[in-house]
Coordinates of C-alpha atoms (C1' of nucleotides) in Angstrom, one line a residue:
Chain L
M1 CA 14.0 113.3 19.7
T2 CA 17.4 112.1 19.4
S3 CA 19.6 114.5 17.6
P4 CA 22.4 116.2 19.4
Q5 CA 22.8 119.0 16.9
P6 CA 20.7 122.0 17.5
P7 CA 17.7 120.7 19.5
R8 CA 14.6 120.7 17.4
R9 CA 12.0 123.3 18.4
P10 CA 9.3 121.6 16.3
S11 CA 5.9 122.8 17.1
G12 CA 4.3 126.1 16.5
Q13 CA 4.8 129.7 17.3
P14 CA 4.6 131.3 20.7
R15 CA 7.7 129.6 21.8
V16 CA 10.1 131.3 24.2
P17 CA 12.8 132.5 21.8
E18 CA 15.4 130.5 23.5
N19 CA 17.4 129.0 20.7
Y20 CA 20.2 126.6 20.9
D21 CA 22.6 127.3 23.7
P22 CA 25.7 125.3 23.4
A23 CA 25.8 125.0 27.1
D24 CA 22.6 122.9 26.9
F25 CA 24.4 120.1 25.3
V26 CA 26.5 118.8 28.2
P27 CA 28.2 115.5 28.0
F28 CA 26.9 112.8 30.3
A29 CA 28.4 109.7 31.7
V30 CA 26.1 106.7 31.4
T31 CA 26.3 103.7 33.7
V32 CA 24.2 100.7 34.6
D33 CA 23.4 99.7 38.1
L34 CA 22.2 96.2 39.0
A35 CA 19.6 95.3 41.6
V36 CA 20.2 91.6 41.9
F37 CA 17.8 89.8 44.2
T38 CA 17.8 86.3 45.6
V39 CA 16.0 84.3 48.3
R40 CA 18.3 82.7 51.0
E41 CA 17.0 81.0 54.0
S42 CA 13.6 82.6 53.6
R43 CA 14.9 86.1 53.4
L44 CA 15.3 88.4 50.5
H45 CA 18.9 89.3 49.8
V46 CA 20.6 91.7 47.4
L47 CA 24.0 91.7 45.9
L48 CA 26.2 94.6 47.1
V49 CA 29.8 95.6 46.5
E50 CA 32.0 97.7 48.7
R51 CA 33.3 100.8 47.2
G52 CA 37.1 101.1 47.0
E53 CA 37.3 104.8 46.2
E54 CA 35.7 108.2 46.9
P55 CA 33.1 109.3 47.1
Y56 CA 31.4 106.9 49.5
L57 CA 34.6 105.0 50.0
G58 CA 33.9 102.0 52.1
H59 CA 30.1 102.3 51.6
W60 CA 28.1 99.5 50.1
A61 CA 26.8 100.1 46.6
L62 CA 25.1 98.3 43.8
P63 CA 27.3 96.4 41.3
G64 CA 27.5 98.2 38.0
G65 CA 29.7 100.1 35.7
F66 CA 30.1 102.1 32.6
V67 CA 28.3 101.5 29.3
R68 CA 31.0 101.0 26.8
P69 CA 31.3 102.8 23.5
R70 CA 29.8 100.0 21.4
E71 CA 27.3 98.4 23.7
S72 CA 23.8 99.0 24.8
A73 CA 22.8 99.5 28.4
G74 CA 21.3 96.0 28.3
Q75 CA 24.5 94.5 27.1
A76 CA 26.4 96.3 29.8
A77 CA 24.0 95.0 32.4
R78 CA 24.5 91.4 31.3
R79 CA 28.2 91.8 31.2
E80 CA 28.4 93.3 34.6
L81 CA 26.1 90.7 36.0
A82 CA 28.3 87.9 34.7
E83 CA 31.3 89.6 36.2
E84 CA 29.8 90.1 39.6
T85 CA 28.1 86.8 40.1
G86 CA 30.6 84.6 38.4
L87 CA 27.9 83.0 36.3
S88 CA 28.6 82.2 32.7
P89 CA 27.4 84.6 30.1
D90 CA 25.0 81.9 28.9
T91 CA 23.4 81.5 32.3
V92 CA 23.2 85.3 32.7
A93 CA 21.5 85.6 29.3
G94 CA 18.9 83.2 30.6
L95 CA 18.3 85.4 33.6
R96 CA 17.2 88.2 31.3
P97 CA 18.0 91.2 33.5
E98 CA 15.1 93.6 33.1
Q99 CA 15.4 97.3 32.8
L100 CA 13.9 99.0 35.9
R101 CA 14.2 102.7 35.3
T102 CA 16.7 105.4 34.7
Y103 CA 18.0 107.7 37.4
S104 CA 19.1 111.1 36.3
D105 CA 19.0 113.6 39.2
P106 CA 21.6 116.2 38.4
D107 CA 23.2 115.8 41.9
R108 CA 23.1 112.0 42.2
D109 CA 26.9 111.9 41.8
P110 CA 28.8 114.7 43.5
R111 CA 31.5 114.8 40.9
M112 CA 29.7 115.1 37.5
R113 CA 26.6 114.4 35.5
V114 CA 26.0 110.7 35.6
V115 CA 22.8 109.1 34.3
S116 CA 22.3 105.5 35.4
V117 CA 20.1 102.9 33.8
A118 CA 19.1 100.4 36.5
Y119 CA 18.3 96.8 35.9
T120 CA 16.8 94.1 38.1
A121 CA 17.8 90.5 38.0
L122 CA 16.4 87.5 40.0
V123 CA 18.7 84.6 40.7
P124 CA 18.4 81.4 42.6
D125 CA 20.5 81.0 45.7
L126 CA 24.0 81.2 44.4
P127 CA 27.4 80.5 46.0
E128 CA 28.9 83.6 47.7
P129 CA 30.4 85.8 45.0
R130 CA 34.2 85.1 44.6
G131 CA 35.8 85.4 48.0
G132 CA 37.5 88.8 47.6
G133 CA 41.2 89.0 48.0
D134 CA 40.7 92.0 45.9
A135 CA 40.4 95.6 46.7
A136 CA 36.7 95.6 46.9
Q137 CA 34.4 92.7 48.0
A138 CA 31.0 91.6 47.0
R139 CA 28.4 89.8 49.0
W140 CA 24.8 89.0 49.6
T141 CA 23.1 91.2 52.1
P142 CA 19.6 90.7 53.7
Y143 CA 17.3 93.3 52.3
D144 CA 16.1 94.4 55.6
E145 CA 19.6 94.9 57.0
L146 CA 20.7 97.4 54.5
G147 CA 22.5 100.4 55.9
R148 CA 22.8 103.6 54.0
L149 CA 24.0 102.8 50.5
A150 CA 26.1 104.9 48.2
F151 CA 24.5 107.4 45.8
D152 CA 20.8 106.8 45.3
H153 CA 21.2 103.1 45.4
G154 CA 18.9 102.7 48.3
R155 CA 16.1 104.1 46.3
I156 CA 17.0 102.0 43.3
L157 CA 16.7 98.9 45.5
A158 CA 13.4 100.0 46.9
D159 CA 12.1 100.6 43.4
G160 CA 13.4 97.2 42.3
R161 CA 11.8 95.4 45.2
R162 CA 8.4 97.0 44.4
R163 CA 8.7 96.0 40.8
I164 CA 9.5 92.4 41.4
G165 CA 6.7 92.2 44.0
A166 CA 4.3 93.4 41.4
K167 CA 5.6 91.1 38.7
L168 CA 5.1 88.1 40.9
E169 CA 1.4 88.8 40.7
Y170 CA 1.0 88.6 37.0
T171 CA 4.0 86.8 35.6
C172 CA 5.7 83.4 36.2
L173 CA 8.8 85.2 37.3
A174 CA 9.0 83.6 40.7
T175 CA 10.6 80.5 39.2
A176 CA 13.6 82.6 38.5
F177 CA 14.4 82.6 42.2
C178 CA 14.3 78.8 42.3
P179 CA 16.8 76.2 41.2
P180 CA 16.0 74.3 38.0
E181 CA 14.0 71.8 39.9
F182 CA 12.0 72.9 42.9
T183 CA 9.1 72.0 45.2
L184 CA 5.9 74.0 45.5
G185 CA 6.9 74.8 49.0
E186 CA 10.1 76.5 47.8
L187 CA 8.1 78.5 45.2
Q188 CA 5.6 79.5 47.9
Q189 CA 8.6 80.7 50.0
V190 CA 9.6 83.0 47.2
Y191 CA 6.2 84.7 47.2
E192 CA 6.0 84.9 51.0
T193 CA 9.5 86.3 51.2
V194 CA 9.2 89.0 48.5
W195 CA 5.7 90.0 49.6
G196 CA 6.3 89.6 53.3
V197 CA 3.1 87.7 53.8
V198 CA 2.0 84.2 54.7
L199 CA 0.0 82.3 52.1
D200 CA -2.4 79.4 52.5
R201 CA -0.6 76.3 51.2
P202 CA -3.5 74.4 49.7
N203 CA -4.8 77.5 47.9
F204 CA -1.3 78.5 46.6
R205 CA -0.9 75.0 45.3
R206 CA -4.2 75.0 43.6
K207 CA -3.5 78.3 41.9
V208 CA -0.1 77.3 40.7
L209 CA -1.1 73.9 39.4
T210 CA -4.2 75.2 37.6
S211 CA -2.3 78.0 35.9
P212 CA -1.3 76.5 32.6
G213 CA 2.4 76.5 31.9
F214 CA 3.4 78.0 35.2
V215 CA 5.1 74.8 36.4
E216 CA 5.3 71.2 35.1
P217 CA 6.0 68.1 37.1
V218 CA 9.4 66.5 36.8
E219 CA 8.7 63.1 35.4
G220 CA 10.9 60.7 37.3
P221 CA 9.4 59.8 40.6
P222 CA 12.3 61.5 42.2
R223 CA 11.4 63.4 45.3
R224 CA 13.3 65.3 47.9
T225 CA 13.1 66.3 51.4
G226 CA 13.7 69.7 53.0
G227 CA 14.1 68.3 56.4
R228 CA 12.0 65.8 58.3
G229 CA 8.5 65.9 56.7
K230 CA 7.0 64.1 53.8
P231 CA 9.2 64.4 50.6
A232 CA 7.8 66.9 48.1
A233 CA 7.2 66.4 44.4
L234 CA 9.5 68.3 42.1
Y235 CA 8.6 70.7 39.4
R236 CA 10.3 72.9 36.9
A237 CA 9.4 76.1 35.3
G238 CA 6.8 75.8 32.5
A239 CA 6.7 77.6 29.2
A240 CA 4.3 80.3 30.2
T241 CA 5.5 83.8 31.1
A242 CA 2.3 85.5 32.1
L243 CA -0.2 84.5 34.7
H244 CA -3.9 84.8 33.8
P245 CA -5.7 85.4 35.9
P246 CA -3.0 86.9 38.2
L247 CA -2.0 85.6 41.6
L248 CA -2.9 88.7 43.6
R249 CA -1.3 89.3 46.9
P250 CA -3.6 89.4 49.9
E251 CA -5.3 92.7 50.6
G252 CA -4.2 93.9 47.3
R253 CA -1.6 96.1 48.9
T254 CA 1.1 97.5 46.7
T255 CA 3.7 97.2 49.4
P256 CA 5.1 100.7 49.8
Chain V
M1 CA 27.7 102.0 40.1
T2 CA 27.9 105.6 39.3
S3 CA 31.4 106.9 39.4
P4 CA 32.9 108.0 36.1
Q5 CA 36.4 107.8 37.4
P6 CA 38.2 104.4 36.9
P7 CA 35.3 102.0 36.9
R8 CA 35.2 99.8 39.9
R9 CA 36.1 96.2 39.5
P10 CA 34.6 95.2 42.8
S11 CA 34.3 91.5 43.1
G12 CA 36.9 88.8 43.4
Q13 CA 39.7 87.3 41.5
P14 CA 39.5 85.6 38.1
R15 CA 38.7 88.8 36.4
V16 CA 39.9 89.6 32.9
P17 CA 42.8 91.9 33.6
E18 CA 41.3 94.6 31.5
N19 CA 41.8 97.7 33.6
Y20 CA 40.6 101.1 33.0
D21 CA 40.7 102.1 29.4
P22 CA 40.0 105.8 29.0
A23 CA 38.3 105.0 25.7
D24 CA 35.6 103.3 27.8
F25 CA 34.4 106.5 29.1
V26 CA 32.8 108.1 26.2
P27 CA 30.6 111.1 26.5
F28 CA 26.9 110.5 25.8
A29 CA 24.2 112.9 24.8
V30 CA 21.0 112.3 26.8
T31 CA 17.6 113.2 25.5
V32 CA 14.0 112.6 26.4
D33 CA 11.3 111.3 24.0
L34 CA 7.6 111.7 24.7
A35 CA 5.0 109.2 23.7
V36 CA 1.9 111.3 24.2
F37 CA -1.4 109.4 23.7
T38 CA -4.9 110.6 23.4
V39 CA -8.3 109.2 22.3
R40 CA -10.0 111.1 19.5
E41 CA -13.2 110.0 17.9
S42 CA -12.8 106.5 19.3
R43 CA -9.3 106.1 17.9
L44 CA -5.9 106.2 19.7
H45 CA -3.8 109.1 18.6
V46 CA -0.2 110.1 19.3
L47 CA 1.5 113.4 19.1
L48 CA 4.2 113.6 16.4
V49 CA 6.4 116.4 15.1
E50 CA 8.0 116.7 11.7
R51 CA 11.7 116.8 11.7
G52 CA 13.3 119.9 10.2
E53 CA 16.8 118.6 9.7
E54 CA 18.9 115.6 8.9
P55 CA 18.9 112.8 9.6
Y56 CA 15.3 111.8 8.9
L57 CA 14.5 115.3 7.5
G58 CA 10.8 115.4 6.9
H59 CA 10.1 112.2 8.8
W60 CA 7.7 112.2 11.7
A61 CA 9.2 111.7 15.1
L62 CA 8.3 111.9 18.8
P63 CA 8.5 115.3 20.5
G64 CA 11.5 115.6 22.8
G65 CA 14.8 117.2 23.4
F66 CA 17.9 117.5 25.4
V67 CA 18.2 117.1 29.1
R68 CA 19.7 120.3 30.3
P69 CA 22.6 120.6 32.6
R70 CA 20.7 121.2 35.8
E71 CA 17.5 119.2 35.2
S72 CA 16.5 115.6 35.6
A73 CA 15.1 113.6 32.8
G74 CA 11.6 113.9 34.4
Q75 CA 11.9 117.6 34.5
A76 CA 13.0 117.7 30.9
A77 CA 10.0 115.6 30.0
R78 CA 7.5 117.9 31.7
R79 CA 9.2 120.9 30.1
E80 CA 9.0 119.4 26.6
L81 CA 5.5 118.3 27.1
A82 CA 4.4 121.8 28.1
E83 CA 6.2 123.2 25.1
E84 CA 4.7 120.7 22.6
T85 CA 1.1 120.6 23.8
G86 CA 0.8 124.3 24.8
L87 CA -0.6 123.2 28.1
S88 CA 0.4 125.2 31.2
P89 CA 3.2 123.7 33.3
D90 CA 0.6 123.3 36.1
T91 CA -1.6 121.2 33.9
V92 CA 1.3 119.2 32.7
A93 CA 2.5 118.5 36.2
G94 CA -1.0 117.0 36.8
L95 CA -0.5 114.7 33.9
R96 CA 2.4 113.1 35.6
P97 CA 4.4 111.9 32.6
E98 CA 5.7 108.5 33.5
Q99 CA 9.0 107.1 32.6
L100 CA 8.7 104.3 30.1
R101 CA 12.2 103.0 29.5
T102 CA 15.6 104.0 28.2
Y103 CA 16.8 103.3 24.7
S104 CA 20.5 103.0 24.3
D105 CA 21.3 101.1 21.2
P106 CA 24.7 102.3 20.0
D107 CA 23.4 102.9 16.5
R108 CA 20.1 104.4 17.2
D109 CA 21.3 107.8 16.1
P110 CA 23.6 107.7 13.1
R111 CA 25.7 110.6 14.2
M112 CA 26.7 109.9 17.7
R113 CA 26.0 108.2 20.9
V114 CA 22.6 109.3 22.2
V115 CA 20.8 107.7 25.1
S116 CA 17.1 108.6 25.3
V117 CA 14.8 108.3 28.3
A118 CA 11.3 107.8 27.0
Y119 CA 8.2 108.9 28.8
T120 CA 4.5 108.3 28.3
A121 CA 1.8 110.8 28.9
L122 CA -2.0 110.4 28.6
V123 CA -4.0 113.5 27.8
P124 CA -7.7 114.2 27.1
D125 CA -8.7 115.2 23.7
L126 CA -6.8 118.5 23.2
P127 CA -7.0 121.2 20.6
E128 CA -4.6 120.7 17.7
P129 CA -1.1 121.7 18.8
R130 CA -0.3 125.3 17.7
G131 CA -0.9 125.6 14.0
G132 CA 2.7 125.6 12.7
G133 CA 3.8 128.6 10.7
D134 CA 7.1 127.4 11.9
A135 CA 9.7 125.2 10.4
A136 CA 8.4 122.0 11.9
Q137 CA 4.9 121.2 12.7
A138 CA 3.3 119.0 15.3
R139 CA 0.0 117.1 15.1
W140 CA -2.1 114.2 16.3
T141 CA -1.8 111.1 14.3
P142 CA -4.0 108.0 14.5
Y143 CA -1.9 105.2 16.0
D144 CA -2.8 102.8 13.3
E145 CA -1.8 105.1 10.5
L146 CA 1.8 105.6 11.6
G147 CA 4.3 105.4 8.8
R148 CA 7.9 104.7 9.4
L149 CA 9.1 107.1 12.2
A150 CA 12.5 108.6 12.7
F151 CA 15.1 106.7 14.8
D152 CA 13.6 104.0 16.9
H153 CA 10.5 106.0 17.7
G154 CA 8.2 103.4 16.2
R155 CA 9.4 100.9 18.8
I156 CA 9.1 103.4 21.6
L157 CA 5.5 104.0 20.7
A158 CA 4.8 100.3 20.5
D159 CA 6.3 99.9 24.0
G160 CA 4.3 102.8 25.3
R161 CA 1.1 101.5 23.9
R162 CA 1.7 98.1 25.5
R163 CA 2.5 99.8 28.8
I164 CA -0.6 101.9 28.9
G165 CA -2.8 99.0 27.9
A166 CA -1.4 97.1 30.9
K167 CA -1.8 100.0 33.2
L168 CA -5.5 100.3 32.4
E169 CA -5.9 96.9 33.9
Y170 CA -4.7 97.6 37.4
T171 CA -4.8 101.4 37.8
C172 CA -7.3 104.2 37.4
L173 CA -5.3 105.8 34.7
A174 CA -8.0 105.7 32.1
T175 CA -9.6 108.8 33.5
A176 CA -6.4 110.7 32.4
F177 CA -7.7 110.3 28.8
C178 CA -11.0 111.9 29.7
P179 CA -12.0 115.6 30.4
P180 CA -12.6 116.6 34.0
E181 CA -16.2 115.4 33.8
F182 CA -17.1 112.5 31.7
T183 CA -19.7 109.8 31.2
L184 CA -19.1 106.1 31.8
G185 CA -19.6 105.6 28.1
E186 CA -16.6 107.8 27.4
L187 CA -14.5 106.0 29.9
Q188 CA -15.5 102.7 28.4
Q189 CA -14.5 104.1 25.0
V190 CA -11.0 104.6 26.4
Y191 CA -10.7 101.0 27.4
E192 CA -12.1 99.7 24.1
T193 CA -9.9 102.0 22.0
V194 CA -6.6 101.2 23.8
W195 CA -7.3 97.5 24.1
G196 CA -8.9 97.2 20.7
V197 CA -11.8 95.2 22.1
V198 CA -15.5 95.6 22.7
L199 CA -16.7 95.5 26.3
D200 CA -20.1 94.7 27.8
R201 CA -21.6 97.9 28.9
P202 CA -23.5 96.8 32.0
N203 CA -20.6 94.8 33.2
F204 CA -18.1 97.6 32.7
R205 CA -20.4 99.9 34.5
R206 CA -20.7 97.6 37.5
K207 CA -17.0 97.1 37.7
V208 CA -16.2 100.8 37.6
L209 CA -19.0 101.8 40.1
T210 CA -18.0 99.1 42.6
S211 CA -14.3 100.0 42.5
P212 CA -14.0 102.4 45.4
G213 CA -12.5 105.7 44.4
F214 CA -12.3 105.0 40.7
V215 CA -15.0 107.6 39.8
E216 CA -17.4 109.7 41.7
P217 CA -20.7 111.1 40.5
V218 CA -20.9 114.8 39.8
E219 CA -23.4 116.1 42.2
G220 CA -25.5 118.6 40.3
P221 CA -28.2 116.8 38.3
P222 CA -26.4 118.1 35.1
R223 CA -26.4 115.6 32.4
R224 CA -25.2 115.7 28.9
T225 CA -25.9 114.0 25.6
G226 CA -23.4 112.6 23.1
G227 CA -25.9 112.5 20.3
R228 CA -29.4 111.2 20.2
G229 CA -29.8 108.7 23.0
K230 CA -30.6 109.1 26.7
P231 CA -28.4 111.6 28.4
A232 CA -25.7 110.1 30.6
A233 CA -24.8 110.9 34.1
L234 CA -21.5 112.6 34.6
Y235 CA -18.6 111.5 36.8
R236 CA -15.1 112.7 37.6
A237 CA -12.0 110.9 38.6
G238 CA -11.9 109.6 42.1
A239 CA -9.1 109.6 44.6
A240 CA -7.9 106.0 44.0
T241 CA -5.0 105.3 41.8
A242 CA -4.9 101.5 41.9
L243 CA -7.7 99.1 40.9
H244 CA -8.2 96.1 43.2
P245 CA -9.1 93.7 41.9
P246 CA -7.9 94.7 38.5
L247 CA -10.1 95.2 35.4
L248 CA -8.6 92.5 33.3
R249 CA -9.0 92.7 29.5
P250 CA -10.9 89.9 27.9
E251 CA -9.0 86.7 27.1
G252 CA -6.2 88.0 29.3
R253 CA -4.2 88.8 26.2
T254 CA -1.2 91.1 26.6
T255 CA -1.7 92.6 23.2
P256 CA 1.6 92.0 21.4
Chain U
dC1 C1' 3.6 57.4 69.0
dC2 C1' 4.8 62.4 67.8
dA3 C1' 6.4 66.2 65.0
dA4 C1' 6.7 68.1 60.7
dT5 C1' 5.9 68.8 56.1
dA6 C1' 3.1 67.4 51.7
dG7 C1' -1.1 66.9 49.6
dT8 C1' -6.6 66.4 49.0
dG9 C1' -11.3 67.8 49.5
dT10 C1' -15.1 71.0 50.5
dC11 C1' -17.8 74.9 51.4
dT12 C1' -18.7 79.7 50.8
dC13 C1' -18.3 84.2 49.0
dT14 C1' -16.9 87.4 45.6
dT15 C1' -16.6 88.6 41.0
dA16 C1' -17.0 88.4 36.1
dG17 C1' -19.5 87.2 31.8
dA18 C1' -23.8 86.8 29.3
dC19 C1' -27.8 88.8 28.4
dA20 C1' -32.8 90.2 29.2
dA21 C1' -35.5 94.1 30.4
dT22 C1' -36.5 98.9 31.3
dA23 C1' -35.7 104.1 30.9
dT24 C1' -35.2 108.4 28.5
dG25 C1' -33.9 111.3 25.2
dG26 C1' -34.0 113.0 19.9
dA27 C1' -35.8 112.6 15.0
Chain E
dT1 C1' -43.7 106.4 16.6
dC2 C1' -38.9 104.5 16.1
dC3 C1' -34.1 104.5 17.2
dA4 C1' -30.2 105.0 20.0
dT5 C1' -28.1 105.2 24.1
dA6 C1' -28.2 104.7 29.3
dT7 C1' -29.3 102.0 33.3
dT8 C1' -31.0 98.2 36.1
dG9 C1' -31.4 93.4 37.2
dT10 C1' -30.8 88.4 37.0
dC11 C1' -28.6 84.0 36.2
dT12 C1' -24.5 81.4 36.0
dA13 C1' -19.7 80.0 36.2
dA14 C1' -15.0 80.7 37.7
dG15 C1' -11.9 81.7 41.1
dA16 C1' -10.3 82.7 45.8
dG17 C1' -10.3 82.4 50.9
dA18 C1' -10.9 79.5 54.9
dC19 C1' -10.1 75.4 56.7
dA20 C1' -10.8 70.3 57.9
dC21 C1' -8.7 66.2 56.8
dT22 C1' -5.4 62.6 55.0
dA23 C1' -0.5 61.0 53.7
dT24 C1' 4.3 60.1 54.4
dT25 C1' 8.5 60.7 56.2
dG26 C1' 12.0 61.0 60.5
dG27 C1' 12.6 60.7 65.4

DNA sequence: CCAATAGTGTCTCTTAGACAATATGGA
DNA sequence: TCCATATTGTCTAAGAGACACTATTGG
């Protein structure tokens, strides 16, 4: 259904004779909220902004904003992501923010009826978002150091984390957390950080390299070192998007 | 973000100096749309209603309706599902309609700005929805005989079908398509119908029976026949919700 | 030489795919 | 009896977990 005129009452007969009540058609505000994840120093981080107004003045919240009159929620999400991260719209388009779910509890905003469409985005380690001489500031926060967030944003983040953990299993999404060229060790770090587990390096390597299109070696013999071990070969993301068979996390836990 | 007052502009400096424009805050109508699937006679069916008004008068559309002032989208979905299928609210609650995604294209409704939160629900083969002496009628339609649907409902159904196909792989959801007691042949039919493939019976059986909590045998020696072969043992849904390891569809295709 | 990280090889166990063979009902 | 479906069993191949071992760098 879609029509805002008298709501259809389509099917048969024994329907409660509740016809159109104008009070049913309340205006909603629609926003997007962004759960932006990255991996920094082997820890999962999320992008938060500090609220500059009531309610929740001074609390941390997800970046986001209103859906404008002529844009879709997805367009709003990409626009906000570019604004918050300072990345170019082109780069942001490549990140393909993905719709997570919509939050519509009637009391989620104390002031009025606000429905929010939440998106997840995975980014490689980025520079700190613009140093804020502004009213409100934005920054990366370790996922496990989150305090109480504004509105239902804590729940949105939890849902987002569960989603990306699941998607690592059966998609090639993990490369989105990495720079354009990366080592298999870095890729493994992504899995270990998001899942909160330790993986066997040889087995991880075998799985990644035998999954067609997951990664492809960077031609030039260039190599790079992370510290003081043997330099690692570099790879970049391949053309595949799905992983078949999937790379299941140990114990098959669905991380609560 | 969530606040409908002046949208926050949280992060740093070089921000386009476009401040709050009251025109940005347009009122939206919010609806829910239901993609209700069932398996009938080895074919996937969806529940459709005929529109009784413009636009798309006489076209088929998904059941759905407005989100009311004091309910969440999920509550609205359960309410509409009960109304459309004639099932009791208790039964509907057990079906756990699941949020699919939100559709927000600015032009998806020609009249005004409507954002719709779509839900999927899987039901066993049900009686035809109330014979309609009413204005509009509702009925089960084979998925592959869909004509052009109202609004973007064709796309919603396609998304819903892809989602349930994927969920069959790693959840025990398939039992939702079956009556309380069912045979393994019926369960296999669900997979074959939704995926559009043919599965090897002995292998399917082994997989289902060795997945702890997927199904449990019905105690009483009661058996039942589907036609003229050997009667099959009956099972009911087990306690598990996830399948580990998953039951991957052949060729690992993600059915486009 | 040692520490640290990258990479190779191997063995085993689980699981899935293919498919033969048997069981049990109705026409 | 034949036919259709259910059920059991076997063989094989792919993939994952465990883990020993080698390679290459910096100190």
